[in-house]
Short mmCIF file of C-alpha atoms in Angstrom, two decimals:
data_model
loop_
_atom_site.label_atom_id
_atom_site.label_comp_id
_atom_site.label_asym_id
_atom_site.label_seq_id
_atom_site.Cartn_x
_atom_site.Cartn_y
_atom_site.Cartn_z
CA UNK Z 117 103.84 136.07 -29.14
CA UNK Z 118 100.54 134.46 -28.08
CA UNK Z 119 98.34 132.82 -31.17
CA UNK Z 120 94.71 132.52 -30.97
CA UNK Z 121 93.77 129.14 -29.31
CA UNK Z 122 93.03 125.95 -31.32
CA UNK Z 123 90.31 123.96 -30.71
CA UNK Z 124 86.79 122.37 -31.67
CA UNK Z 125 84.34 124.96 -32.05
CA UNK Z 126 81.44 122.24 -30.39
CA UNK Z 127 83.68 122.34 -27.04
CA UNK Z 128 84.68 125.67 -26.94
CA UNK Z 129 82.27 127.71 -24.47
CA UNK Z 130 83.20 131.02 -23.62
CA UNK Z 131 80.74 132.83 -20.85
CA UNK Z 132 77.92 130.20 -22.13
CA UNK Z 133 78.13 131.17 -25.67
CA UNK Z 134 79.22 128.24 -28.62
CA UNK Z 135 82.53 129.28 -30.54
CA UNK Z 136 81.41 129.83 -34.10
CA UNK Z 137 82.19 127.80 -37.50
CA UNK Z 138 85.05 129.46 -39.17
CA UNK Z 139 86.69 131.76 -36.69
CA UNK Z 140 90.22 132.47 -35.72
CA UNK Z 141 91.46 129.51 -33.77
CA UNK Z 142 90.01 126.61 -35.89
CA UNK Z 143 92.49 124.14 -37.80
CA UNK Z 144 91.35 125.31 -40.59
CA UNK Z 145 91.51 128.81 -42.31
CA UNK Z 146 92.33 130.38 -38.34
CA UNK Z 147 93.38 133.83 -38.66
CA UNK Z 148 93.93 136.67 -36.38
CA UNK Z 149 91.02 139.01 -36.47
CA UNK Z 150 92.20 142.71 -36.50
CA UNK Z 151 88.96 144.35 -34.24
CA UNK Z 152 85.75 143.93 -32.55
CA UNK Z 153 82.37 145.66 -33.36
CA UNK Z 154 80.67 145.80 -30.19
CA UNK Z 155 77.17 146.05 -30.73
CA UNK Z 156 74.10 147.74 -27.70
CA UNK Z 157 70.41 147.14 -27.27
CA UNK Z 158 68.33 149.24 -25.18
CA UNK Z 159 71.17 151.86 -24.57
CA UNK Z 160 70.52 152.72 -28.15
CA UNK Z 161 66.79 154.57 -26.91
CA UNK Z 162 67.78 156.35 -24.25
CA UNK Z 163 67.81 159.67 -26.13
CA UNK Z 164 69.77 162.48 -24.98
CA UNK Z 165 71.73 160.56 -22.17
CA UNK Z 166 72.42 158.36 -24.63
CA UNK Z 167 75.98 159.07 -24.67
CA UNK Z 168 76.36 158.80 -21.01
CA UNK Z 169 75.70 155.07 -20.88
CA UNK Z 170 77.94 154.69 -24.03
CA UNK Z 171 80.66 156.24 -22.19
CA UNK Z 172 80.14 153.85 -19.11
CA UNK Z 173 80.04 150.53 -21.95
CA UNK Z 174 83.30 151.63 -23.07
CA UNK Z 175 84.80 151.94 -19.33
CA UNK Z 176 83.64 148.89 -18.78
CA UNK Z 177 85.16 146.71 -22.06
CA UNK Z 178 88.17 148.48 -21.38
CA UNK Z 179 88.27 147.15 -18.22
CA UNK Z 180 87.40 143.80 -18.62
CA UNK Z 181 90.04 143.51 -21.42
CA UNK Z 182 93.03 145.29 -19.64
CA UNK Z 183 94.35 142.15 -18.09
CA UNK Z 184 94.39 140.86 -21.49
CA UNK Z 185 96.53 143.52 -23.18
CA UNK Z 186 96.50 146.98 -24.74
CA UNK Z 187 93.25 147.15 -26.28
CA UNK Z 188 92.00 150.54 -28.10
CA UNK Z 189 88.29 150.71 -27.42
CA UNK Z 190 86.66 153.79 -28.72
CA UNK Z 191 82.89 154.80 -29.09
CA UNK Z 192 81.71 155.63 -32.32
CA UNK Z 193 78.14 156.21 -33.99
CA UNK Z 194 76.05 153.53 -33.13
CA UNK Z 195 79.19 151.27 -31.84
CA UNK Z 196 82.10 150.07 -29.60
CA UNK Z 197 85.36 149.52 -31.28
CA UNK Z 198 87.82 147.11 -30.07
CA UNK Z 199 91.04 147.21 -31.78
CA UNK Z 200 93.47 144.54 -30.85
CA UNK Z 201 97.23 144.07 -30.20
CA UNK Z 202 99.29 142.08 -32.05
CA UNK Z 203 99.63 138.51 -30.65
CA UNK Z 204 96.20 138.90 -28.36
CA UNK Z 205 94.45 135.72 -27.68
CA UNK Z 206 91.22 135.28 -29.27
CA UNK Z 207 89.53 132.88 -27.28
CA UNK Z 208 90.14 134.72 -24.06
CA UNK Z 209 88.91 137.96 -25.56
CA UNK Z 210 85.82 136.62 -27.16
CA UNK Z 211 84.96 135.41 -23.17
CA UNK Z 212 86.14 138.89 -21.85
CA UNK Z 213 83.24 140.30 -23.58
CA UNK Z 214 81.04 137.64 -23.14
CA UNK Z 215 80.85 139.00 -19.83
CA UNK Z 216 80.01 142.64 -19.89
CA UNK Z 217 76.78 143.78 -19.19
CA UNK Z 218 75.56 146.55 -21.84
CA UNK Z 219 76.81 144.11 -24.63
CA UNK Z 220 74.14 142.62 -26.66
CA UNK Z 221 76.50 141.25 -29.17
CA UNK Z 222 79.74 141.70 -30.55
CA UNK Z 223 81.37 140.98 -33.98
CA UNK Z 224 84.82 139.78 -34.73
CA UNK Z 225 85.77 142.01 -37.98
CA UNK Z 226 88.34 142.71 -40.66
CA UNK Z 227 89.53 146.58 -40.85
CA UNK Z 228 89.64 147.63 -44.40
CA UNK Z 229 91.79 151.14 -44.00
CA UNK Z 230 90.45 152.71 -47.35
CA UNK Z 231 86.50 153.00 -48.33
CA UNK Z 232 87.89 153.28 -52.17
CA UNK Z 233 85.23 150.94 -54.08
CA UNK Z 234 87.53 148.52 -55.58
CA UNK Z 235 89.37 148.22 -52.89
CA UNK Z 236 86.61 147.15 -50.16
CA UNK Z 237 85.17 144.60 -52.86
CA UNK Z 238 88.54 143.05 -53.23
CA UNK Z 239 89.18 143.12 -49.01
CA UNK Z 240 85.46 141.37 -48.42
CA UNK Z 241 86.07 138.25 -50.70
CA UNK Z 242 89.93 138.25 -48.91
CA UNK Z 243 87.96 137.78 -45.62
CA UNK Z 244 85.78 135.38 -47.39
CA UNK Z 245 88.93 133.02 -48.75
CA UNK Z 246 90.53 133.61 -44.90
CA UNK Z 247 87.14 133.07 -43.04
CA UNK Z 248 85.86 130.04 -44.75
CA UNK Z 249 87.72 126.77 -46.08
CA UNK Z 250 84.75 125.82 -47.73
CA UNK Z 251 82.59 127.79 -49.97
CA UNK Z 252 79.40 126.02 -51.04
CA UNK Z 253 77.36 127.62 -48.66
CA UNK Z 254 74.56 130.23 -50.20
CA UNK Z 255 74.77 134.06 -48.65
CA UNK Z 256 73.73 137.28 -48.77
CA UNK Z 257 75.18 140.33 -48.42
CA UNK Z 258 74.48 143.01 -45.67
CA UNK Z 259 75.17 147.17 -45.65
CA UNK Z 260 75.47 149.86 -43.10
CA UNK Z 261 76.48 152.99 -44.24
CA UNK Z 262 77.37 155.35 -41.55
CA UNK Z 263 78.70 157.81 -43.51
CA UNK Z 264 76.28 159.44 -45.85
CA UNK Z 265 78.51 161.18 -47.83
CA UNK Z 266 79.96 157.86 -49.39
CA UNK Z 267 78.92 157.43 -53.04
CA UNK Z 268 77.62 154.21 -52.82
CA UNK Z 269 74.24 153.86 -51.28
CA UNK Z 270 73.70 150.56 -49.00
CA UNK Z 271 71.78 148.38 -51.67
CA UNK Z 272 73.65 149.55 -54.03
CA UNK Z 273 76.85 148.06 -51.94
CA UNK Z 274 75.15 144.83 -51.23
CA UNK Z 275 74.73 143.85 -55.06
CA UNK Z 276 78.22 145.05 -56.19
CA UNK Z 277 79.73 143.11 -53.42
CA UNK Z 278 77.80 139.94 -54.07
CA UNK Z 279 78.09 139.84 -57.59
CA UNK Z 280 81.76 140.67 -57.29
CA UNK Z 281 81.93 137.30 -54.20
CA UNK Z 282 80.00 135.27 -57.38
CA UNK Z 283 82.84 136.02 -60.00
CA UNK Z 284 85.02 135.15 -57.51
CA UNK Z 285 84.07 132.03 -55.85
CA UNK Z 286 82.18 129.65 -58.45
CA UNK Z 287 80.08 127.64 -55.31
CA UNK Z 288 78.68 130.72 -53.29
CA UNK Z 289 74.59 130.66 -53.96
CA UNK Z 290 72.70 133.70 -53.17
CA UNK Z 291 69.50 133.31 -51.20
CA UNK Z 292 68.47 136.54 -49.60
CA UNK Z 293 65.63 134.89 -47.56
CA UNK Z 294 67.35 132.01 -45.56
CA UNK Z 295 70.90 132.36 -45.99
CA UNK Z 296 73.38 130.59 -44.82
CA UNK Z 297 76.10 133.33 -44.34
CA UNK Z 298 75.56 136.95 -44.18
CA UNK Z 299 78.26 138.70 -45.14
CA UNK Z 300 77.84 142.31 -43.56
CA UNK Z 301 80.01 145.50 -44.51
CA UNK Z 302 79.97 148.61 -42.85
CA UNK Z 303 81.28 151.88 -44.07
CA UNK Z 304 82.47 154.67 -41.88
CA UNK Z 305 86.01 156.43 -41.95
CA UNK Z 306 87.04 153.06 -42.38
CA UNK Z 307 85.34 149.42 -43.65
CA UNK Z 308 84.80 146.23 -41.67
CA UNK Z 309 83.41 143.13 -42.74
CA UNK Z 310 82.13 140.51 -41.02
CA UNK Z 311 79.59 137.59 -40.55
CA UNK Z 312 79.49 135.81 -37.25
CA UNK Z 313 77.48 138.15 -34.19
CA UNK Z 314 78.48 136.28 -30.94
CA UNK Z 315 75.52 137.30 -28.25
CA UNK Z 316 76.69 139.20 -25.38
CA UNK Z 317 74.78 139.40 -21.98
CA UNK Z 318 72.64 142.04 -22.81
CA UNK Z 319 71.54 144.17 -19.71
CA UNK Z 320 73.15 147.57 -18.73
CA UNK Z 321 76.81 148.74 -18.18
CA UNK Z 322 77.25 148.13 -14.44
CA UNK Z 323 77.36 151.18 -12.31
CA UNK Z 324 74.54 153.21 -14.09
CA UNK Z 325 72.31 152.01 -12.11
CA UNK Z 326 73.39 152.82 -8.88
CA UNK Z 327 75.19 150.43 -6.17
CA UNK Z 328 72.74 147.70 -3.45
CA UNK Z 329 73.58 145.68 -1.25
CA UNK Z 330 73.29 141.76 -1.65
CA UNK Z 331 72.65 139.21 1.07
CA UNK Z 332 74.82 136.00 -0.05
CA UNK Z 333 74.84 132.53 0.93
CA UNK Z 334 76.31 129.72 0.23
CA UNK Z 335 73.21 128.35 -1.99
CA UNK Z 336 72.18 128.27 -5.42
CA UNK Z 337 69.73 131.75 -5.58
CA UNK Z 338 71.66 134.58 -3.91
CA UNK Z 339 74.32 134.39 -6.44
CA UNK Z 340 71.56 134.24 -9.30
CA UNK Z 341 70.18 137.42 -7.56
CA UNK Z 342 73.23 139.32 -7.47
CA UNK Z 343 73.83 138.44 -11.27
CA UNK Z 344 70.17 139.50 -12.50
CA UNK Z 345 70.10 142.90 -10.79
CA UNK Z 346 73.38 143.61 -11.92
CA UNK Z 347 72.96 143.05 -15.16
CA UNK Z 348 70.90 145.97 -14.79
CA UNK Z 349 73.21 148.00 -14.39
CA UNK Z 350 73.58 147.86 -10.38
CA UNK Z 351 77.17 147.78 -8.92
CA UNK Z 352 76.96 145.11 -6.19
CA UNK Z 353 78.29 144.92 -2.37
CA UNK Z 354 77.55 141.75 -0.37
CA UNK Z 355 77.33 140.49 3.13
CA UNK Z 356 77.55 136.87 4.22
CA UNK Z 357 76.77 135.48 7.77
CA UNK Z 358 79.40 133.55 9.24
CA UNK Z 359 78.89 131.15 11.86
CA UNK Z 360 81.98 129.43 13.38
CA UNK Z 361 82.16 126.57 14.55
CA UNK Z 362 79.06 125.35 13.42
CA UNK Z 363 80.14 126.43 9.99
CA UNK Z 364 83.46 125.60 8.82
CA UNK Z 365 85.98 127.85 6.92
CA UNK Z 366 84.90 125.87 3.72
CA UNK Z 367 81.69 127.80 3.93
CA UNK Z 368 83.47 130.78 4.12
CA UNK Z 369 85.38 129.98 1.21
CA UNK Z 370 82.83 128.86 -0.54
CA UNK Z 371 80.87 132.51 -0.51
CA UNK Z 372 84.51 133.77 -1.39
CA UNK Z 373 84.33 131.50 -4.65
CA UNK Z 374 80.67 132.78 -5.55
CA UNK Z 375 81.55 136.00 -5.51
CA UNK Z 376 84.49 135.59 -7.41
CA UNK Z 377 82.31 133.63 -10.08
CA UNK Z 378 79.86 137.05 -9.99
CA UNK Z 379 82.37 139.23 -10.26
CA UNK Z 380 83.15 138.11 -13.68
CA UNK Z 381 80.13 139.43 -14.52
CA UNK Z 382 79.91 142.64 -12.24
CA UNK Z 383 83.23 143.74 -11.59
CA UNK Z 384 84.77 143.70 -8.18
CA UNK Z 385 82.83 142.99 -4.74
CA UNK Z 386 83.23 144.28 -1.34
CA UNK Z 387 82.42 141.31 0.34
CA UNK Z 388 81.58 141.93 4.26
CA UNK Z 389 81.70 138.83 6.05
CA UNK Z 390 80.13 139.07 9.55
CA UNK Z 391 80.05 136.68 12.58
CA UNK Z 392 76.98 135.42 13.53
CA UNK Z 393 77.07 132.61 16.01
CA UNK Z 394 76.32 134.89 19.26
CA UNK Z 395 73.36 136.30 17.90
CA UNK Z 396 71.99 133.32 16.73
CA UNK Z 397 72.33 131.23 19.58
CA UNK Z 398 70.84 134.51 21.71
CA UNK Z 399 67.94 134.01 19.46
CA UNK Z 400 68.18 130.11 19.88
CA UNK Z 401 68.08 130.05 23.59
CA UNK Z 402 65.76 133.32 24.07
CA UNK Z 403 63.32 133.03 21.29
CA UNK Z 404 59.98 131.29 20.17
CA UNK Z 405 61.88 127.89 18.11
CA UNK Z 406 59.30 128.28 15.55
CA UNK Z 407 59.98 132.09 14.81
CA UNK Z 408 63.78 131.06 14.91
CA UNK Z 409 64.18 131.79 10.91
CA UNK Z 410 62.12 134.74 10.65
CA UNK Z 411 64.04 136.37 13.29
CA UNK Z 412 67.31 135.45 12.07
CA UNK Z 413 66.67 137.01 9.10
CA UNK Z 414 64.93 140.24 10.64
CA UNK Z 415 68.93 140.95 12.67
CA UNK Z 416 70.67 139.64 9.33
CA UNK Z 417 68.83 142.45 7.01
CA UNK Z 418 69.48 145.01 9.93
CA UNK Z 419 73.30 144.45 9.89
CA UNK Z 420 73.08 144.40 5.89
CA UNK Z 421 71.38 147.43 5.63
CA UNK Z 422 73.83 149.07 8.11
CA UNK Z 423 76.89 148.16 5.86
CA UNK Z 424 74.27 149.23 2.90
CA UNK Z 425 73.89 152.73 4.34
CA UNK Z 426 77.56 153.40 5.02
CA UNK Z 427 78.57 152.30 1.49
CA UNK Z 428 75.87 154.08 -0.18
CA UNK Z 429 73.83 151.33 -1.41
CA UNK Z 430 70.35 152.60 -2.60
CA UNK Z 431 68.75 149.20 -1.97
CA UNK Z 432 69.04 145.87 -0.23
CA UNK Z 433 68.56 142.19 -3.25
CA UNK Z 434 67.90 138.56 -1.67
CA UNK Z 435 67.61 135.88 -3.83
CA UNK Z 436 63.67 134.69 -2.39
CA UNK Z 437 61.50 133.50 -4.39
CA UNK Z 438 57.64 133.20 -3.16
CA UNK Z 439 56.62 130.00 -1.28
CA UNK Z 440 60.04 128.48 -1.60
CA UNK Z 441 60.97 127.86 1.91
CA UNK Z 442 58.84 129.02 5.46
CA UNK Z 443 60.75 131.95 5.63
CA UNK Z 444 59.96 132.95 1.91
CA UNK Z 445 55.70 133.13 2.05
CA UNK Z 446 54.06 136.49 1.45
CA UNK Z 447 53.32 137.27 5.03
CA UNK Z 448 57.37 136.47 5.81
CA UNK Z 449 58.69 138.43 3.48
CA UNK Z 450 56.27 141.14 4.48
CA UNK Z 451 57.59 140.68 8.21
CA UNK Z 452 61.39 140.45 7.36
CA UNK Z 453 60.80 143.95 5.33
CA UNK Z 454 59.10 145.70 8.24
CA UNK Z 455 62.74 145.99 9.70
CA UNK Z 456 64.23 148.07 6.24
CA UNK Z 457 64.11 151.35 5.44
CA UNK Z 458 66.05 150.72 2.23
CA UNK Z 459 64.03 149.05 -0.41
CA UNK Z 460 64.53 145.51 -0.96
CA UNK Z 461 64.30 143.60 -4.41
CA UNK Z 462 63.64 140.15 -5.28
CA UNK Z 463 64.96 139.40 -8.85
CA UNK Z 464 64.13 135.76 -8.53
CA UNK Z 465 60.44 136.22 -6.88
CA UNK Z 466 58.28 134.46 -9.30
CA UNK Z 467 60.71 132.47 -10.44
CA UNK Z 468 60.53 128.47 -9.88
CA UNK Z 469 63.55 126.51 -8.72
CA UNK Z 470 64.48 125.28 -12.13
CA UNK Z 471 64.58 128.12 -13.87
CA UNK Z 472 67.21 129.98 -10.94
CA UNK Z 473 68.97 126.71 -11.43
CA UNK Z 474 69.17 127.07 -15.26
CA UNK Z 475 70.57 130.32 -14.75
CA UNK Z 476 73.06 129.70 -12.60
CA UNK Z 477 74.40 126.71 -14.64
CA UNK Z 478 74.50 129.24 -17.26
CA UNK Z 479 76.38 131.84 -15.33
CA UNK Z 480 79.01 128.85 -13.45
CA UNK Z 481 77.97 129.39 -10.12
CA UNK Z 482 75.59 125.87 -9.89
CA UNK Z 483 77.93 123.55 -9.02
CA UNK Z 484 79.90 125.82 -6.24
CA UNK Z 485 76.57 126.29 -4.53
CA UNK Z 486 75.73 122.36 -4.40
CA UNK Z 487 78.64 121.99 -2.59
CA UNK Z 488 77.86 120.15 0.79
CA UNK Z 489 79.17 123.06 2.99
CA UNK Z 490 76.30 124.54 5.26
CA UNK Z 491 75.85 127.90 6.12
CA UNK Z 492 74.45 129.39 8.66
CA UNK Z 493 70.70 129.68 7.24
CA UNK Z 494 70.36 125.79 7.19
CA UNK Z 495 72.63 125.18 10.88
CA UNK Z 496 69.72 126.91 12.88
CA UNK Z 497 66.55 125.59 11.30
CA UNK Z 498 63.39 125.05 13.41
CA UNK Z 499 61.57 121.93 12.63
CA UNK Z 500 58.53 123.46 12.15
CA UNK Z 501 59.05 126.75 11.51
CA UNK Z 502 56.21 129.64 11.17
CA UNK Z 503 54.93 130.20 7.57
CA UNK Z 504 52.55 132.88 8.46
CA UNK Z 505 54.32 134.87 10.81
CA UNK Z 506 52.22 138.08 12.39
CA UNK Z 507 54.51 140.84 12.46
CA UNK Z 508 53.15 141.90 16.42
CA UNK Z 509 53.93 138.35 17.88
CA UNK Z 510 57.35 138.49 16.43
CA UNK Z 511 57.43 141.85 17.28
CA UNK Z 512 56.84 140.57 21.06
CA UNK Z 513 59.54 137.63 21.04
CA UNK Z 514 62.38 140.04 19.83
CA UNK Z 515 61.92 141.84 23.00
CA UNK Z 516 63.00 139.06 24.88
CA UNK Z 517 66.67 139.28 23.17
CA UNK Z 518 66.79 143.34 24.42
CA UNK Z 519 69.04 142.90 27.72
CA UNK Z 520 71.43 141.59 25.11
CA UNK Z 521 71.13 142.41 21.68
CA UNK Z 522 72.73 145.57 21.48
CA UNK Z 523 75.75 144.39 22.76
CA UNK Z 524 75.89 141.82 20.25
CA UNK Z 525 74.81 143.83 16.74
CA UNK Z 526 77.78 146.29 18.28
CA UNK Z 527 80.34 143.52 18.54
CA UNK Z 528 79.07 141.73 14.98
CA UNK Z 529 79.52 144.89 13.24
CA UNK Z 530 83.11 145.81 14.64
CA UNK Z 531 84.34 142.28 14.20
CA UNK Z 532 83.21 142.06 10.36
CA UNK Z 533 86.29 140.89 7.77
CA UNK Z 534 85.82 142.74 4.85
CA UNK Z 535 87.34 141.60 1.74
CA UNK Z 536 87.56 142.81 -1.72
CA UNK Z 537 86.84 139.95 -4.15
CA UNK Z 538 88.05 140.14 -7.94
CA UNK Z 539 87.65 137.14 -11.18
#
C-alpha cells in the first residue's frame, strides 16, 4: 500500500503550485485525507447549460486521475467530489488536478458521515489535532450550508464550532478579519471540513470549446499558444514541419517532448508531423530570398489547415506575437492569413517575450524549447527578410513554384507520420 509522499512543503511543486503547511505528507501530523472538494469559476454563470460543462469537469478529473487509481468523482450542487482509495498517493493526486482546466481550486477535506451537531463539532477539532502540530495560530471559522433543511443556520455553525475549537485547544485566537487559518465546514448529506484551497488552472474543461489546430515548433511560444487556448476549453491537434537532413531527429523529438509536456494540461494530441525539405528548397531555389519566410509560412498554414479540415478543427492557433520577428508585423500576418479560410488565433499577440517566457516556465515547457535543436523555421532564414510584405507581389513570386508545387503539397501530405502523443 502506497503512503502519501514525505517531503518539505518549500520544495514540493506540483503543476506550479507550493505544497501547503500542514498537509498529508509532512513529518509532522501527515495523514491521509479521505476526499477532494473540487471547486469552478466561471462555469458557475453559465445558467441553464450549466450542467453541461459540469458534466465535461467531471469527465475530465476522472480522467486525469484514472492512472492513479479508482477514484469516485461525482458532481454535486455547486461541486466536484473526489473520493479516494485507500493507499492513493497524495502528492501525485494533488498534481493530477493541478492540471485540469475548469478547476479553479480544489480542497483536500475530511468526510464527516453524519451532520448530527455534536458529532461534526467533535470531527472538526479531530481534523484540527490531525491537520496541525501546532496550535497557536488565530482562526476563524467558515460555513456553507447546502442543505437548507439542516437546523443549524451557517453563522450559527461558525460560532458553535469556534467556541467549541476554543474549549478545546487553549492557544487558538480568533480574529475574523486577518486570520491565520480558516477553518471551513460544509454541510450537505454529509460534512467536510477543511482549510487549505490549492489553486487550480482555472480556464474551461477541455473539449467544450470545440477542437483547432496548432502549428508547433520547436521554440518557446507555440507551446505557450497551445496551452492558453486550451485552457479555454479547446481540444488541441498539432502539426510540426519536419525538415531532414537539415534538421535532425532531435528536433523531431524535441516537438514530441512539447507536446507531451501540453498534454498534461490538454489531454492527448494528434501530432501530424510533415516533411518539409522539398518544398522549402522549391521555394529556396524558385523564390524572391527576401519573401523566403513569408512564403514558407503561407504552404505551412495550407497543409495545417488541410489536416485542420479533415479532423474537424474549427480554427487554426500560432503562437505570434506582433513585431516579434519579420514574419510576425501586421502586414505579415495579414498576408500569411490571406491563404486560410479557417480562422486563425493568436493567444500570445500582444504579449511581450517575457511574459510567454514566464508562462512557459510556469507550465515546464521553457527549458525543452531552449534546447539548441533547430527547426525548420530558423534553417531557411533570409538575411534580410521582408517586414512589410504586399500580399500581390507575393502573390506574383508563388507563381513561380506552380510547375511544381502541386506535386509536392500531394507528396507532403501522403508522407505525413502521425502520432498520438500522451503525459
Amino acid at each position: 500500500m502506497r503512503g502519501a509522499r514525505r517531503g518539505k512543503t518549500e520544495d514540493a511543486v506540483c503543476g506550479g503550485l507550493p505544497r501547503p503547511e500542514g498537509f498529508a505528507g509532512e513529518e509532522e501530523g501527515g495523514f491521509m485525507y479521505q476526499a477532494f472538494l473540487v471547486k469552478y469559476g466561471e462555469i458557475g454563470l453559465k445558467g441553464d447549460n450549466r450542467h453541461i460543462f459540469e458534466n465535461a469537469l467531471r469527465s475530465r478529473v476522472q480522467e486525469k486521475l484514472k492512472p492513479l487509481g479508482e477514484y469516485n468523482v461525482t458532481r454535486e450542487q455547486g461541486r466536484i467530489f473526489v473520493e479516494c482509495p485507500e493507499g492513493y498517493d497524495y502528492e501525485d493526486t494533488v498534481e493530477a488536478l493541478g492540471r485540469v482546466f475548469g478547476v479553479s481550486g480544489f480542497c483536500p477535506v475530511e468526510v464527516i458521515e453524519s451532520t448530527e451537531w455534536e458529532t461534526v463539532k467533535r470531527a472538526v477539532g479531530d481534523f484540527v489535532e490531525k491537520t496541525y502540530p501546532l496550535k497557536n495560530f488565530t482562526f476563524k471559522v467558515a460555513a456553507k450550508r447546502a442543505d437548507k433543511q439542516y437546523p443549524i443556520t451557517s453563522p450559527e455553525i461558525c460560532a458553535g464550532v469556534g467556541e467549541y475549537l476554543l474549549d478545546r485547544f487553549s492557544e487558538l485566537s480568533v480574529d475574523v478579519h486577518a486570520p491565520q487559518e480558516v477553518i471551513t465546514v460544509e454541510i450537505r448529506n454529509r460534512a467536510y471540513v477543511y482549510s487549505k484551497v490549492l489553486a487550480g488552472p482555472g480556464g474551461m474543461p477541455v473539449g467544450t470549446s470545440g477542437k483547432a489546430m496548432l502549428l508547433l515548433s520547436g521554440g518557446i511560444d507555440s507551446p505557450v499558444a497551445g496551452y492558453m487556448v486550451s485552457k479555454r476549453g479547446v481540444e488541441l491537434e498539432a502539426t510540426y514541419f519536419h525538415a531532414p537532413p537539415y534538421t535532425s531527429e532531435r528536433a523531431k523529438e524535441k516537438v514530441v517532448d512539447l507536446a507531451r509536456i501540453i498534454s498534461r494540461y490538454t489531454g492527448p494530441i494528434r501530432l501530424h508531423i510533415v516533411n518539409f525539405t522539398d518544398i522549402q528548397l522549391a521555394i529556396y531555389e524558385k523564390c524572391p530570398h527576401e519573401e523566403l519566410t513569408i512564403i514558407m509560412r503561407r504552404y505551412m498554414m495550407r497543409i495545417a489547415e488541410q489536416f485542420a479540415k479533415k479532423d474537424g478543427c474549427l480554427s487554426m492557433i500560432t503562437g505570434e506575437s506582433i513585431g516579434q520577428v519579420a514574419s510576425q508585423t501586421m502586414q505579415s500576418l495579414l498576408t500569411t492569413n490571406a491563404v486560410c479560410e479557417l480562422p486563425v488565433f493568436r493567444p500570445l499577440i500582444g504579449f511581450d517575450k517575457v511574459e510567454i517566457i514566464d508562462i512557459a516556465k510556469k507550465i515546464g515547457t521553457f527549458e525543452t524549447s531552449i534546447l539548441p535543436y533547430e527547426d525548420c523555421c530558423t534553417i531557411f532564414v533570409a538575411r534580410h527578410p521582408v517586414t512589410k510584405p504586399i500580399l500581390s507581389v507575393v502573390e506574383k513570386s508563388e507563381e513561380l513554384l506552380c510547375d511544381v508545387i502541386d506535386d509536392l503539397m500531394k507528396q507532403a501530405l501522403e508522407t505525413t507520420e502521425t502520432i498520438v502523443v500522451e503525459p
